[in-house]
CSV table of C-alpha atoms and ligand atoms in Angstrom, one decimal:
chain,number,residue,atom,x,y,z
A,990,MET,CA,74.0,33.4,30.1
A,991,TYR,CA,74.4,29.9,29.2
A,992,GLY,CA,71.4,29.0,31.2
A,993,ARG,CA,69.5,32.0,29.6
A,994,THR,CA,70.6,31.0,26.1
A,995,ARG,CA,69.4,27.3,26.7
A,996,ARG,CA,66.2,28.7,28.0
A,997,PHE,CA,66.1,31.1,24.9
A,998,TYR,CA,66.7,28.3,22.5
A,999,ARG,CA,64.3,26.1,24.3
A,1000,ALA,CA,61.7,28.9,24.1
A,1001,GLN,CA,62.5,29.5,20.4
A,1002,ARG,CA,62.3,25.8,19.7
A,1003,ARG,CA,59.0,25.7,21.5
A,1004,ARG,CA,57.8,28.7,19.4
A,1005,GLU,CA,58.9,26.9,16.2
A,1006,GLU,CA,57.1,23.8,17.4
A,1007,ILE,CA,54.0,25.8,18.1
A,1008,ARG,CA,54.3,27.4,14.8
A,1009,GLY,CA,54.7,24.0,13.2
A,1010,TYR,CA,51.7,22.7,15.1
A,1011,MET,CA,49.7,25.7,14.1
A,1012,GLY,CA,50.7,25.1,10.5
A,1013,THR,CA,49.5,21.5,10.6
A,1014,LEU,CA,46.4,22.5,12.4
A,1015,MET,CA,45.7,25.2,9.7
A,1016,TRP,CA,46.2,22.6,7.0
A,1017,ILE,CA,43.8,20.2,8.8
A,1018,VAL,CA,41.2,22.9,9.3
A,1019,THR,CA,41.5,24.1,5.5
A,1020,VAL,CA,41.2,20.5,4.3
A,1021,LEU,CA,38.2,19.9,6.7
A,1022,CYS,CA,36.5,23.1,5.4
A,1023,ILE,CA,37.0,22.1,1.8
A,1024,LEU,CA,35.7,18.8,2.5
A,1025,ILE,CA,32.5,20.1,4.3
A,1026,VAL,CA,31.9,22.6,1.6
A,1027,ALA,CA,32.3,19.9,-1.1
A,1028,ILE,CA,30.0,17.4,0.7
A,1029,THR,CA,27.4,20.0,1.2
A,1030,MET,CA,27.5,21.1,-2.4
A,1031,ALA,CA,27.4,17.5,-3.6
A,1032,PHE,CA,24.5,16.6,-1.3
A,1033,GLN,CA,22.4,19.7,-2.3
A,1034,THR,CA,23.0,19.5,-6.1
A,1035,SER,CA,22.6,15.7,-6.5
A,1036,LYS,CA,20.3,14.7,-3.7
A,1037,ALA,CA,17.9,13.3,-6.2
A,1038,SER,CA,20.3,11.8,-8.6
A,1039,LYS,CA,22.0,10.0,-5.8
A,1040,VAL,CA,18.6,8.5,-4.9
A,1041,ILE,CA,18.2,7.4,-8.6
A,1042,ALA,CA,21.9,6.2,-8.7
A,1043,ALA,CA,21.3,4.1,-5.5
A,1044,GLU,CA,18.0,2.8,-6.9
A,1045,ALA,CA,19.6,2.0,-10.2
A,1046,VAL,CA,21.9,-0.4,-8.5
A,1047,THR,CA,19.4,-2.0,-6.1
A,1048,VAL,CA,16.0,-1.6,-7.5
A,1049,ASP,CA,14.8,-3.9,-10.3
A,1050,THR,CA,12.6,-2.6,-13.1
A,1051,SER,CA,9.4,-4.3,-11.8
A,1052,VAL,CA,9.6,-2.4,-8.6
A,1053,LEU,CA,10.2,0.9,-10.3
A,1054,LEU,CA,7.3,0.3,-12.5
A,1055,ASP,CA,4.8,-0.3,-9.8
A,1056,GLU,CA,2.2,2.5,-9.4
A,1057,LYS,CA,3.5,4.1,-6.2
A,1058,ASN,CA,7.0,4.4,-7.5
A,1059,VAL,CA,5.6,5.6,-10.9
A,1060,THR,CA,3.8,8.4,-9.2
A,1061,ASP,CA,6.8,9.3,-7.0
A,1062,VAL,CA,9.2,9.3,-9.9
A,1063,ALA,CA,6.8,11.3,-12.1
A,1064,GLN,CA,6.3,13.9,-9.5
A,1065,ALA,CA,10.0,14.2,-8.9
A,1066,VAL,CA,10.6,14.4,-12.6
A,1067,THR,CA,8.0,17.2,-13.1
A,1068,SER,CA,9.4,19.1,-10.1
A,1069,GLY,CA,12.8,19.0,-11.7
A,1070,GLN,CA,14.5,17.0,-8.8
A,1071,MET,CA,15.4,14.1,-11.0
A,1072,PHE,CA,16.8,13.4,-14.4
A,1073,ILE,CA,16.4,10.3,-16.3
A,1074,THR,CA,19.4,8.0,-15.8
A,1075,ASN,CA,18.2,4.7,-17.4
A,1076,LYS,CA,15.5,2.9,-19.3
A,1077,ALA,CA,13.5,1.8,-16.3
A,1078,GLN,CA,13.0,5.3,-15.1
A,1079,GLU,CA,12.2,6.5,-18.6
A,1080,GLN,CA,9.6,3.9,-18.8
A,1081,ALA,CA,8.2,4.8,-15.4
A,1082,MET,CA,7.9,8.4,-16.4
A,1083,ILE,CA,6.0,7.5,-19.6
A,1084,GLU,CA,3.7,5.3,-17.5
A,1085,ALA,CA,3.1,8.1,-14.9
A,1086,ASN,CA,2.4,10.6,-17.7
A,1087,ARG,CA,-0.2,8.5,-19.4
A,1088,VAL,CA,-3.3,10.4,-19.5
A,1089,ILE,CA,-6.3,9.8,-17.4
A,1090,ILE,CA,-9.5,10.5,-19.4
A,1091,ILE,CA,-12.5,12.0,-17.5
A,1092,ASP,CA,-15.5,11.7,-19.7
A,1093,PRO,CA,-18.5,14.1,-19.1
A,1094,GLY,CA,-21.4,12.0,-20.4
A,1095,HIS,CA,-23.6,13.3,-23.3
A,1096,GLY,CA,-23.2,16.8,-24.7
A,1097,GLY,CA,-24.4,19.0,-27.6
A,1098,ILE,CA,-27.7,17.7,-29.1
A,1099,ASP,CA,-27.6,14.9,-26.5
A,1100,GLY,CA,-28.7,16.4,-23.2
A,1101,GLY,CA,-29.0,13.2,-21.3
A,1102,CYS,CA,-31.8,13.3,-18.7
A,1103,VAL,CA,-33.5,16.6,-18.4
A,1104,PHE,CA,-35.7,17.9,-15.5
A,1105,GLY,CA,-37.0,21.4,-16.1
A,1106,ASP,CA,-33.9,23.6,-16.7
A,1107,ILE,CA,-31.5,21.0,-15.2
A,1108,MET,CA,-29.7,19.1,-17.9
A,1109,GLU,CA,-27.5,16.0,-17.2
A,1110,LYS,CA,-24.9,17.0,-19.8
A,1111,GLU,CA,-24.1,20.3,-17.9
A,1112,ILE,CA,-23.9,18.7,-14.5
A,1113,ASN,CA,-21.6,16.0,-15.9
A,1114,ARG,CA,-19.4,18.6,-17.5
A,1115,LYS,CA,-19.1,20.7,-14.3
A,1116,ILE,CA,-18.2,17.6,-12.1
A,1117,ALA,CA,-15.8,16.3,-14.7
A,1118,TYR,CA,-14.0,19.6,-14.9
A,1119,ARG,CA,-13.5,19.7,-11.1
A,1120,VAL,CA,-12.2,16.1,-11.2
A,1121,VAL,CA,-9.7,17.0,-13.8
A,1122,GLN,CA,-8.6,20.1,-11.8
A,1123,LYS,CA,-8.1,18.0,-8.6
A,1124,LEU,CA,-6.2,15.2,-10.4
A,1125,ARG,CA,-3.8,17.9,-11.9
A,1126,ILE,CA,-3.2,19.3,-8.5
A,1127,MET,CA,-2.4,15.7,-7.2
A,1128,GLY,CA,0.2,15.6,-10.0
A,1129,TYR,CA,-1.7,13.4,-12.6
A,1130,ASN,CA,-2.1,14.0,-16.3
A,1131,ALA,CA,-5.8,14.3,-16.7
A,1132,GLN,CA,-7.9,15.4,-19.6
A,1133,LEU,CA,-11.6,15.8,-20.5
A,1134,ALA,CA,-13.1,13.7,-23.2
A,1135,ARG,CA,-15.2,16.8,-24.3
A,1136,LYS,CA,-14.3,20.3,-23.2
A,1137,GLY,CA,-17.4,22.3,-24.1
A,1138,ASP,CA,-21.0,21.6,-24.9
A,1139,GLN,CA,-20.2,19.5,-28.0
A,1140,TYR,CA,-21.6,16.2,-29.2
A,1141,ILE,CA,-19.1,13.4,-29.5
A,1142,ASP,CA,-20.3,9.8,-30.0
A,1143,LYS,CA,-19.4,7.6,-27.0
A,1144,ALA,CA,-17.7,5.0,-29.2
A,1145,ASP,CA,-15.5,7.9,-30.6
A,1146,ARG,CA,-14.4,9.0,-27.2
A,1147,VAL,CA,-13.4,5.4,-26.3
A,1148,ASP,CA,-11.5,5.1,-29.5
A,1149,MET,CA,-9.7,8.4,-28.8
A,1150,ALA,CA,-8.7,7.1,-25.3
A,1151,ASN,CA,-7.5,3.9,-26.7
A,1152,ALA,CA,-5.5,5.7,-29.4
A,1153,GLN,CA,-3.9,7.8,-26.7
A,1154,ASN,CA,-3.1,4.7,-24.7
A,1155,ALA,CA,-4.8,6.3,-21.7
A,1156,ARG,CA,-4.1,5.0,-18.2
A,1157,LEU,CA,-7.7,5.1,-17.0
A,1158,TYR,CA,-11.1,6.0,-18.3
A,1159,VAL,CA,-13.9,7.4,-16.1
A,1160,SER,CA,-17.2,8.5,-17.3
A,1161,ILE,CA,-19.6,10.7,-15.4
A,1162,HIS,CA,-23.3,10.5,-15.7
A,1163,GLN,CA,-26.6,11.2,-13.8
A,1164,ASN,CA,-29.3,8.6,-13.2
A,1165,SER,CA,-33.1,8.7,-13.6
A,1166,CYS,CA,-35.8,6.5,-12.5
A,1167,GLU,CA,-39.7,6.4,-12.8
A,1168,ILE,CA,-39.9,5.9,-9.0
A,1169,ASP,CA,-38.8,9.3,-7.8
A,1170,SER,CA,-37.9,8.0,-4.3
A,1171,VAL,CA,-35.0,6.1,-5.7
A,1172,ALA,CA,-31.6,7.8,-5.0
A,1173,GLY,CA,-27.9,7.1,-4.6
A,1174,ILE,CA,-24.6,6.6,-6.3
A,1175,GLU,CA,-24.2,3.7,-8.8
A,1176,THR,CA,-20.9,2.6,-10.5
A,1177,TRP,CA,-20.8,0.4,-13.6
A,1178,TYR,CA,-17.9,-1.6,-14.9
A,1179,ASP,CA,-17.1,-4.6,-17.1
A,1180,GLU,CA,-16.4,-7.7,-15.0
A,1181,SER,CA,-15.7,-9.9,-18.1
A,1182,ASP,CA,-12.4,-8.3,-18.6
A,1183,GLU,CA,-10.5,-9.8,-15.6
A,1184,THR,CA,-7.0,-8.4,-16.3
A,1185,SER,CA,-8.2,-4.7,-16.5
A,1186,ASP,CA,-8.9,-4.5,-12.7
A,1187,SER,CA,-11.9,-2.2,-13.6
A,1188,LYS,CA,-13.8,-3.6,-10.6
A,1189,ARG,CA,-11.3,-2.2,-8.1
A,1190,LEU,CA,-11.4,1.1,-9.9
A,1191,ALA,CA,-15.2,1.1,-9.7
A,1192,MET,CA,-15.3,0.0,-6.1
A,1193,LEU,CA,-12.8,2.8,-5.0
A,1194,ILE,CA,-14.6,5.5,-6.9
A,1195,GLN,CA,-17.9,4.4,-5.5
A,1196,GLN,CA,-16.5,4.1,-2.0
A,1197,GLU,CA,-14.9,7.5,-2.0
A,1198,THR,CA,-17.8,9.4,-3.5
A,1199,VAL,CA,-20.2,7.8,-1.0
A,1200,LYS,CA,-17.8,8.8,1.7
A,1201,ALA,CA,-17.3,12.4,0.4
A,1202,THR,CA,-21.0,13.1,0.0
A,1203,GLY,CA,-22.9,10.9,2.5
A,1204,ALA,CA,-25.1,9.8,-0.3
A,1205,THR,CA,-26.5,6.3,-0.5
A,1206,GLY,CA,-24.1,3.8,-2.0
A,1207,ARG,CA,-26.1,1.5,-4.4
A,1208,GLU,CA,-24.7,-1.8,-5.6
A,1209,LEU,CA,-21.9,-1.9,-8.2
A,1210,VAL,CA,-23.2,-3.0,-11.6
A,1211,SER,CA,-21.3,-5.1,-14.0
A,1212,ASP,CA,-22.5,-4.8,-17.7
A,1213,PRO,CA,-20.3,-6.3,-20.4
A,1214,GLU,CA,-22.4,-4.5,-23.1
A,1215,MET,CA,-21.8,-1.0,-22.0
A,1216,CYS,CA,-19.7,0.8,-24.5
A,1217,VAL,CA,-17.4,2.9,-22.3
A,1218,THR,CA,-16.4,0.1,-20.0
A,1219,SER,CA,-16.2,-2.8,-22.5
A,1220,LYS,CA,-14.6,-1.2,-25.5
A,1221,SER,CA,-11.9,0.6,-23.5
A,1222,ALA,CA,-8.5,-1.0,-23.5
A,1223,MET,CA,-7.6,0.4,-20.0
A,1224,PRO,CA,-9.4,0.0,-16.6
A,1225,ALA,CA,-12.6,1.9,-16.9
A,1226,CYS,CA,-15.8,2.6,-15.1
A,1227,LEU,CA,-19.0,4.8,-15.4
A,1228,ILE,CA,-20.3,6.6,-12.3
A,1229,GLU,CA,-23.9,7.8,-12.0
A,1230,THR,CA,-23.4,10.3,-9.3
A,1231,GLY,CA,-27.1,10.7,-8.4
A,1232,PHE,CA,-30.8,10.5,-9.6
A,1233,LEU,CA,-32.1,13.7,-11.2
A,1234,SER,CA,-35.6,12.2,-10.9
A,1235,ASN,CA,-35.1,12.4,-7.1
A,1236,LYS,CA,-35.9,15.9,-5.8
A,1237,LYS,CA,-33.4,16.0,-3.0
A,1238,GLU,CA,-30.5,14.7,-5.3
A,1239,ARG,CA,-31.6,17.1,-8.1
A,1240,GLU,CA,-31.2,20.0,-5.6
A,1241,ASN,CA,-27.9,18.6,-4.3
A,1242,LEU,CA,-26.5,18.2,-7.7
A,1243,SER,CA,-27.4,21.8,-8.6
A,1244,SER,CA,-25.2,23.1,-5.9
A,1245,ALA,CA,-21.5,23.7,-6.7
A,1246,GLU,CA,-20.6,22.6,-3.2
A,1247,TYR,CA,-22.1,19.2,-3.6
A,1248,ARG,CA,-20.6,18.7,-7.1
A,1249,ASP,CA,-17.3,19.5,-5.6
A,1250,GLN,CA,-17.8,16.7,-3.0
A,1251,ILE,CA,-18.5,14.3,-5.8
A,1252,ALA,CA,-15.5,15.4,-7.7
A,1253,GLU,CA,-13.4,15.0,-4.6
A,1254,GLY,CA,-14.6,11.5,-4.1
A,1255,ILE,CA,-13.9,10.5,-7.8
A,1256,ALA,CA,-10.4,12.1,-7.6
A,1257,ASN,CA,-9.7,10.3,-4.4
A,1258,GLY,CA,-10.9,7.0,-5.8
A,1259,ILE,CA,-8.6,7.3,-8.7
A,1260,ASP,CA,-5.7,8.3,-6.5
A,1261,LEU,CA,-6.2,5.2,-4.2
A,1262,TYR,CA,-6.4,3.1,-7.3
A,1263,LEU,CA,-3.1,4.3,-8.7
A,1264,ASN,CA,-1.3,4.7,-5.4
A,1265,PRO,CA,-2.7,2.0,-3.1
A,1266,LYS,CA,-2.1,1.5,0.7
A,1267,THR,CA,-0.3,-1.6,1.7
A,1268,MET,CA,-1.7,-4.5,3.7
A,1269,TYR,CA,0.3,-7.5,4.9
A,1270,LEU,CA,-2.1,-10.3,5.4
A,1271,THR,CA,-0.8,-12.7,8.0
A,1272,PHE,CA,-2.2,-16.1,9.0
A,1273,ASP,CA,-1.4,-17.8,12.4
A,1274,ASP,CA,-1.8,-21.2,13.8
A,1275,GLY,CA,-1.7,-23.3,10.6
A,1276,PRO,CA,-1.3,-25.3,8.6
A,1277,SER,CA,-4.8,-26.8,9.1
A,1278,GLU,CA,-6.1,-29.8,7.3
A,1279,GLU,CA,-9.1,-28.1,5.5
A,1280,TYR,CA,-8.8,-24.4,5.8
A,1281,THR,CA,-5.2,-23.6,4.7
A,1282,ASP,CA,-5.7,-25.0,1.3
A,1283,MET,CA,-9.0,-23.0,1.0
A,1284,VAL,CA,-7.0,-19.9,1.9
A,1285,LEU,CA,-4.3,-20.8,-0.6
A,1286,ASP,CA,-6.8,-21.3,-3.4
A,1287,VAL,CA,-8.2,-17.8,-2.9
A,1288,LEU,CA,-4.8,-16.2,-2.8
A,1289,LYS,CA,-3.8,-18.1,-5.9
A,1290,GLU,CA,-6.8,-17.0,-7.8
A,1291,LYS,CA,-6.3,-13.4,-6.8
A,1292,ASN,CA,-2.6,-13.6,-7.4
A,1293,ILE,CA,-2.0,-12.4,-3.8
A,1294,LYS,CA,1.1,-13.3,-1.6
A,1295,ALA,CA,0.6,-13.5,2.2
A,1296,THR,CA,2.5,-14.5,5.3
A,1297,PHE,CA,1.9,-17.7,7.3
A,1298,PHE,CA,3.3,-18.0,10.9
A,1299,VAL,CA,3.1,-21.8,11.3
A,1300,ILE,CA,3.0,-24.2,14.2
A,1301,GLY,CA,5.8,-26.9,14.1
A,1302,GLU,CA,3.4,-29.6,15.3
A,1303,TYR,CA,1.1,-29.0,12.3
A,1304,VAL,CA,3.8,-28.6,9.8
A,1305,ARG,CA,4.9,-32.2,10.7
A,1306,LYS,CA,1.3,-33.3,10.5
A,1307,TYR,CA,0.6,-31.5,7.1
A,1308,PRO,CA,3.9,-31.3,5.4
A,1309,GLU,CA,2.4,-31.1,1.9
A,1310,THR,CA,0.3,-28.0,2.9
A,1311,ALA,CA,3.5,-26.4,4.4
A,1312,LYS,CA,5.3,-27.0,1.2
A,1313,ARG,CA,2.5,-25.6,-0.9
A,1314,ILE,CA,2.7,-22.3,1.1
A,1315,VAL,CA,6.4,-22.0,0.2
A,1316,ASP,CA,5.9,-23.3,-3.5
A,1317,GLU,CA,3.3,-20.6,-4.2
A,1318,GLY,CA,5.6,-17.8,-3.1
A,1319,HIS,CA,4.2,-16.9,0.4
A,1320,THR,CA,6.4,-16.0,3.3
A,1321,ILE,CA,6.7,-18.6,6.0
A,1322,GLY,CA,7.4,-17.6,9.6
A,1323,ILE,CA,7.5,-19.3,12.9
A,1324,HIS,CA,4.6,-19.1,15.5
A,1325,CYS,CA,5.7,-21.9,17.9
A,1326,ASP,CA,6.1,-25.6,18.0
A,1327,VAL,CA,3.2,-26.4,20.3
A,1328,HIS,CA,0.6,-23.6,21.0
A,1329,ASP,CA,0.8,-24.0,24.9
A,1330,TYR,CA,1.2,-20.6,26.4
A,1331,GLN,CA,2.0,-21.8,30.0
A,1332,GLN,CA,4.9,-24.1,28.7
A,1333,ILE,CA,6.4,-21.7,26.1
A,1334,TYR,CA,6.5,-18.7,28.5
A,1335,SER,CA,7.7,-20.4,31.6
A,1336,SER,CA,11.2,-19.2,30.9
A,1337,VAL,CA,13.4,-17.8,28.1
A,1338,ASP,CA,15.0,-21.3,27.8
A,1339,SER,CA,11.7,-23.0,27.2
A,1340,TYR,CA,10.6,-20.4,24.6
A,1341,ILE,CA,13.9,-20.9,22.7
A,1342,GLU,CA,13.6,-24.7,22.9
A,1343,ASP,CA,10.1,-24.5,21.5
A,1344,PHE,CA,11.0,-22.0,18.8
A,1345,GLU,CA,14.1,-24.1,17.7
A,1346,LYS,CA,11.9,-27.2,17.3
A,1347,ALA,CA,9.5,-25.3,15.0
A,1348,TYR,CA,12.3,-23.7,13.2
A,1349,ASN,CA,14.0,-27.0,12.5
A,1350,THR,CA,10.8,-28.6,11.4
A,1351,VAL,CA,10.1,-25.8,8.9
A,1352,TYR,CA,13.7,-26.0,7.6
A,1353,GLU,CA,13.6,-29.9,7.2
A,1354,ILE,CA,10.2,-29.8,5.4
A,1355,THR,CA,10.2,-26.7,3.4
A,1356,GLY,CA,13.9,-25.9,3.1
A,1357,VAL,CA,13.2,-22.3,4.4
A,1358,GLU,CA,15.5,-20.7,7.0
A,1359,ALA,CA,12.7,-18.6,8.6
A,1360,GLN,CA,13.6,-15.1,9.5
A,1361,PHE,CA,10.4,-13.9,10.9
A,1362,PHE,CA,8.3,-14.9,13.9
A,1363,ARG,CA,5.2,-14.1,15.7
A,1364,PHE,CA,4.7,-14.6,19.5
A,1365,PRO,CA,1.7,-16.8,20.3
A,1366,GLY,CA,-0.7,-14.3,21.9
A,1367,GLY,CA,1.4,-11.3,20.5
A,1368,SER,CA,4.7,-10.1,22.0
A,1369,VAL,CA,3.2,-8.9,25.2
A,1370,ASN,CA,0.3,-11.0,26.7
A,1371,ALA,CA,-1.0,-12.2,30.0
A,1372,TYR,CA,1.3,-15.2,30.0
A,1373,ASN,CA,4.7,-13.7,29.3
A,1374,LYS,CA,4.8,-10.4,31.1
A,1375,THR,CA,7.8,-11.3,33.3
A,1376,VAL,CA,9.8,-12.9,30.5
A,1377,TYR,CA,8.9,-11.2,27.3
A,1378,GLN,CA,11.7,-8.6,27.3
A,1379,ASP,CA,14.3,-11.2,27.9
A,1380,ILE,CA,12.8,-13.4,25.1
A,1381,ILE,CA,12.9,-10.4,22.7
A,1382,THR,CA,16.5,-9.5,23.5
A,1383,GLU,CA,17.5,-13.1,23.0
A,1384,MET,CA,15.6,-13.6,19.7
A,1385,GLU,CA,16.8,-10.3,18.3
A,1386,ALA,CA,20.4,-11.2,19.2
A,1387,ARG,CA,19.9,-14.3,17.1
A,1388,GLY,CA,18.8,-12.2,14.2
A,1389,PHE,CA,15.1,-12.9,14.1
A,1390,VAL,CA,12.5,-10.3,13.5
A,1391,TYR,CA,9.0,-10.4,15.0
A,1392,TYR,CA,5.7,-8.9,13.9
A,1393,ASP,CA,2.7,-8.1,16.0
A,1394,TRP,CA,-0.4,-6.7,14.2
A,1395,ASN,CA,-2.2,-3.5,14.0
A,1396,ALA,CA,-5.5,-4.8,12.5
A,1397,SER,CA,-7.3,-8.1,13.1
A,1398,LEU,CA,-10.3,-10.1,11.9
A,1399,GLY,CA,-11.0,-11.0,15.5
A,1400,ASP,CA,-11.2,-14.6,14.5
A,1401,ALA,CA,-9.2,-16.1,17.4
A,1402,ALA,CA,-11.2,-14.4,20.2
A,1403,LYS,CA,-14.5,-15.7,19.1
A,1404,ASN,CA,-14.5,-18.7,16.9
A,1405,THR,CA,-18.2,-18.5,16.2
A,1406,ALA,CA,-18.1,-15.0,14.6
A,1407,SER,CA,-19.8,-14.9,11.2
A,1408,SER,CA,-17.9,-14.0,8.1
A,1409,GLU,CA,-19.7,-10.7,7.9
A,1410,GLU,CA,-18.5,-9.8,11.5
A,1411,LEU,CA,-15.0,-10.9,10.6
A,1412,ILE,CA,-14.9,-8.6,7.6
A,1413,ARG,CA,-16.4,-5.7,9.5
A,1414,ASN,CA,-13.7,-6.2,12.3
A,1415,ALA,CA,-11.0,-6.2,9.6
A,1416,VAL,CA,-12.2,-3.0,8.0
A,1417,ASP,CA,-12.8,-1.2,11.3
A,1418,THR,CA,-9.5,-2.1,12.8
A,1419,ALA,CA,-7.5,-1.3,9.6
A,1420,ARG,CA,-8.8,2.3,10.1
A,1421,GLY,CA,-7.6,3.4,6.7
A,1422,ARG,CA,-3.9,3.3,7.8
A,1423,ARG,CA,-1.4,3.4,5.0
A,1424,GLU,CA,0.4,0.2,6.2
A,1425,VAL,CA,-1.6,-2.6,7.8
A,1426,VAL,CA,-0.5,-5.8,9.3
A,1427,MET,CA,-3.7,-7.9,9.4
A,1428,LEU,CA,-4.0,-10.8,11.7
A,1429,ALA,CA,-6.0,-13.8,10.6
A,1430,HIS,CA,-6.1,-17.6,11.3
A,1431,ASP,CA,-6.0,-20.2,8.7
A,1432,ARG,CA,-7.7,-22.7,11.0
A,1433,VAL,CA,-11.0,-20.9,11.4
A,1434,ASP,CA,-13.7,-21.9,8.9
A,1435,ASN,CA,-15.4,-18.4,8.6
A,1436,THR,CA,-12.0,-16.8,7.9
A,1437,ALA,CA,-11.5,-19.1,4.9
A,1438,TYR,CA,-15.0,-18.6,3.7
A,1439,ALA,CA,-14.7,-14.8,4.1
A,1440,LEU,CA,-11.3,-14.3,2.6
A,1441,GLU,CA,-12.4,-13.4,-1.0
A,1442,GLU,CA,-15.0,-10.9,0.3
A,1443,LEU,CA,-12.5,-9.6,2.8
A,1444,ILE,CA,-10.0,-8.7,0.0
A,1445,ASP,CA,-12.9,-7.1,-2.0
A,1446,ALA,CA,-13.9,-5.1,1.0
A,1447,LEU,CA,-10.6,-3.4,1.3
A,1448,PRO,CA,-9.9,-2.3,-2.3
A,1449,GLU,CA,-7.6,0.5,-1.3
A,1450,TYR,CA,-5.0,-2.0,-0.1
A,1451,ARG,CA,-2.5,-3.8,-2.2
A,1452,ILE,CA,-1.7,-7.1,-0.4
A,1453,GLU,CA,2.0,-8.0,0.0
A,1454,PRO,CA,4.0,-10.7,1.8
A,1455,LEU,CA,6.3,-9.7,4.7
A,1456,THR,CA,9.9,-9.2,3.6
A,1457,MET,CA,13.1,-7.9,5.3
A,1458,ASN,CA,12.3,-4.5,3.9
A,1459,VAL,CA,9.0,-4.2,5.9
A,1460,GLN,CA,9.2,-2.1,9.1
A,1461,PRO,CA,8.2,-4.4,12.0
A,1462,VAL,CA,4.9,-3.6,13.7
A,1463,HIS,CA,5.2,-4.1,17.4
A,1464,PHE,CA,2.7,-3.5,20.2
B,1578,ZN,ZN1,-1.7,-18.4,17.8
């Protein structure tokens, strides 16, 4: 019995223990369930507000007010995902909601150019209507300067846009010429107003309408006398979408399908203007005696910041130029100390030794503790196949970030390429990607000469320096 009793008590104790465990387990499970439900609910109901709260802490007003963010915030606000939590977002929403005025040229008693029963005012109105429709689908606040077939003086239209504090003003017209073979798309803007950025708007609208239609792109024309472009307080341009005097274009413009292509191009141009792609312009192998300063002059004039992967040897030789790079707000990274592939890539140790020399030089001369580097010849090349992985591991362990490139001027391969060739290479290799890391060299003469034109040739890109927030591009 005794034995049985002990066994019994043992069994009972065991049962009690198990019950105790079960009780604790139930508690844990219950608490976990409550936690999971609470987290899920919190996540679902405040996904957007959490984003905003996080941004409110880390993002400054200037970032929130940039065009891309403005559009994102506006779209989120209109779709009800976000609520306004501070002044910066309120301002961003106001900015994003500012109206884009699409102006169908002429109207009422003013028919514009007329060929038979084809009237410019009607074609303008039909295209403008489609542009507004497309912009609204994209999430923009767009309005027509005239809705029906009414006469409104062009000065009054511009006054109205100014009074509304419009974001952009785009006027749509048709062209005419005594020589009936003349055809193509022509965009006008006022170059004298440098701050308005009207030229970039004109370039993008011209570029996108040519792309959408396959029509001939004529030259951009600057005319400081033109009413709609010079009297408007906001970026503005006027597009002549075709020549009614040209039989083929007259036929094209009479078709709804073609007018839709034009409208598509205008809307895309406006969208690219307000929501540009990003290009990180990077220069290797400098500083050089003559060309780095030329490059810096252009960047300064255009208020653009870039990234320079410098060579230690030349930083010691041209310390003032290296200092200028930093003083003018560009990012400085390490390329190498001496541009000698065989020596650098003979082992991990020799790579590190060369890198450290360049790093120390940059630090001593500019005070910058470089975070970024670029491998001479790129991260994988003919000289480093056996060691590149070990070098990358070692460099990343030390906390350095490297960038290769996904577009290039091709100015290292062939030093004799003309400026036109270099620009063509850059545009072709960028391939319209949303994020481009562009490789250039500030020791090549034609690169320095081509820089201004190159920047103009890629109007859909906003140029930024590399920062820790930029996703590295690797081969
Ligand atoms: Zn190089």
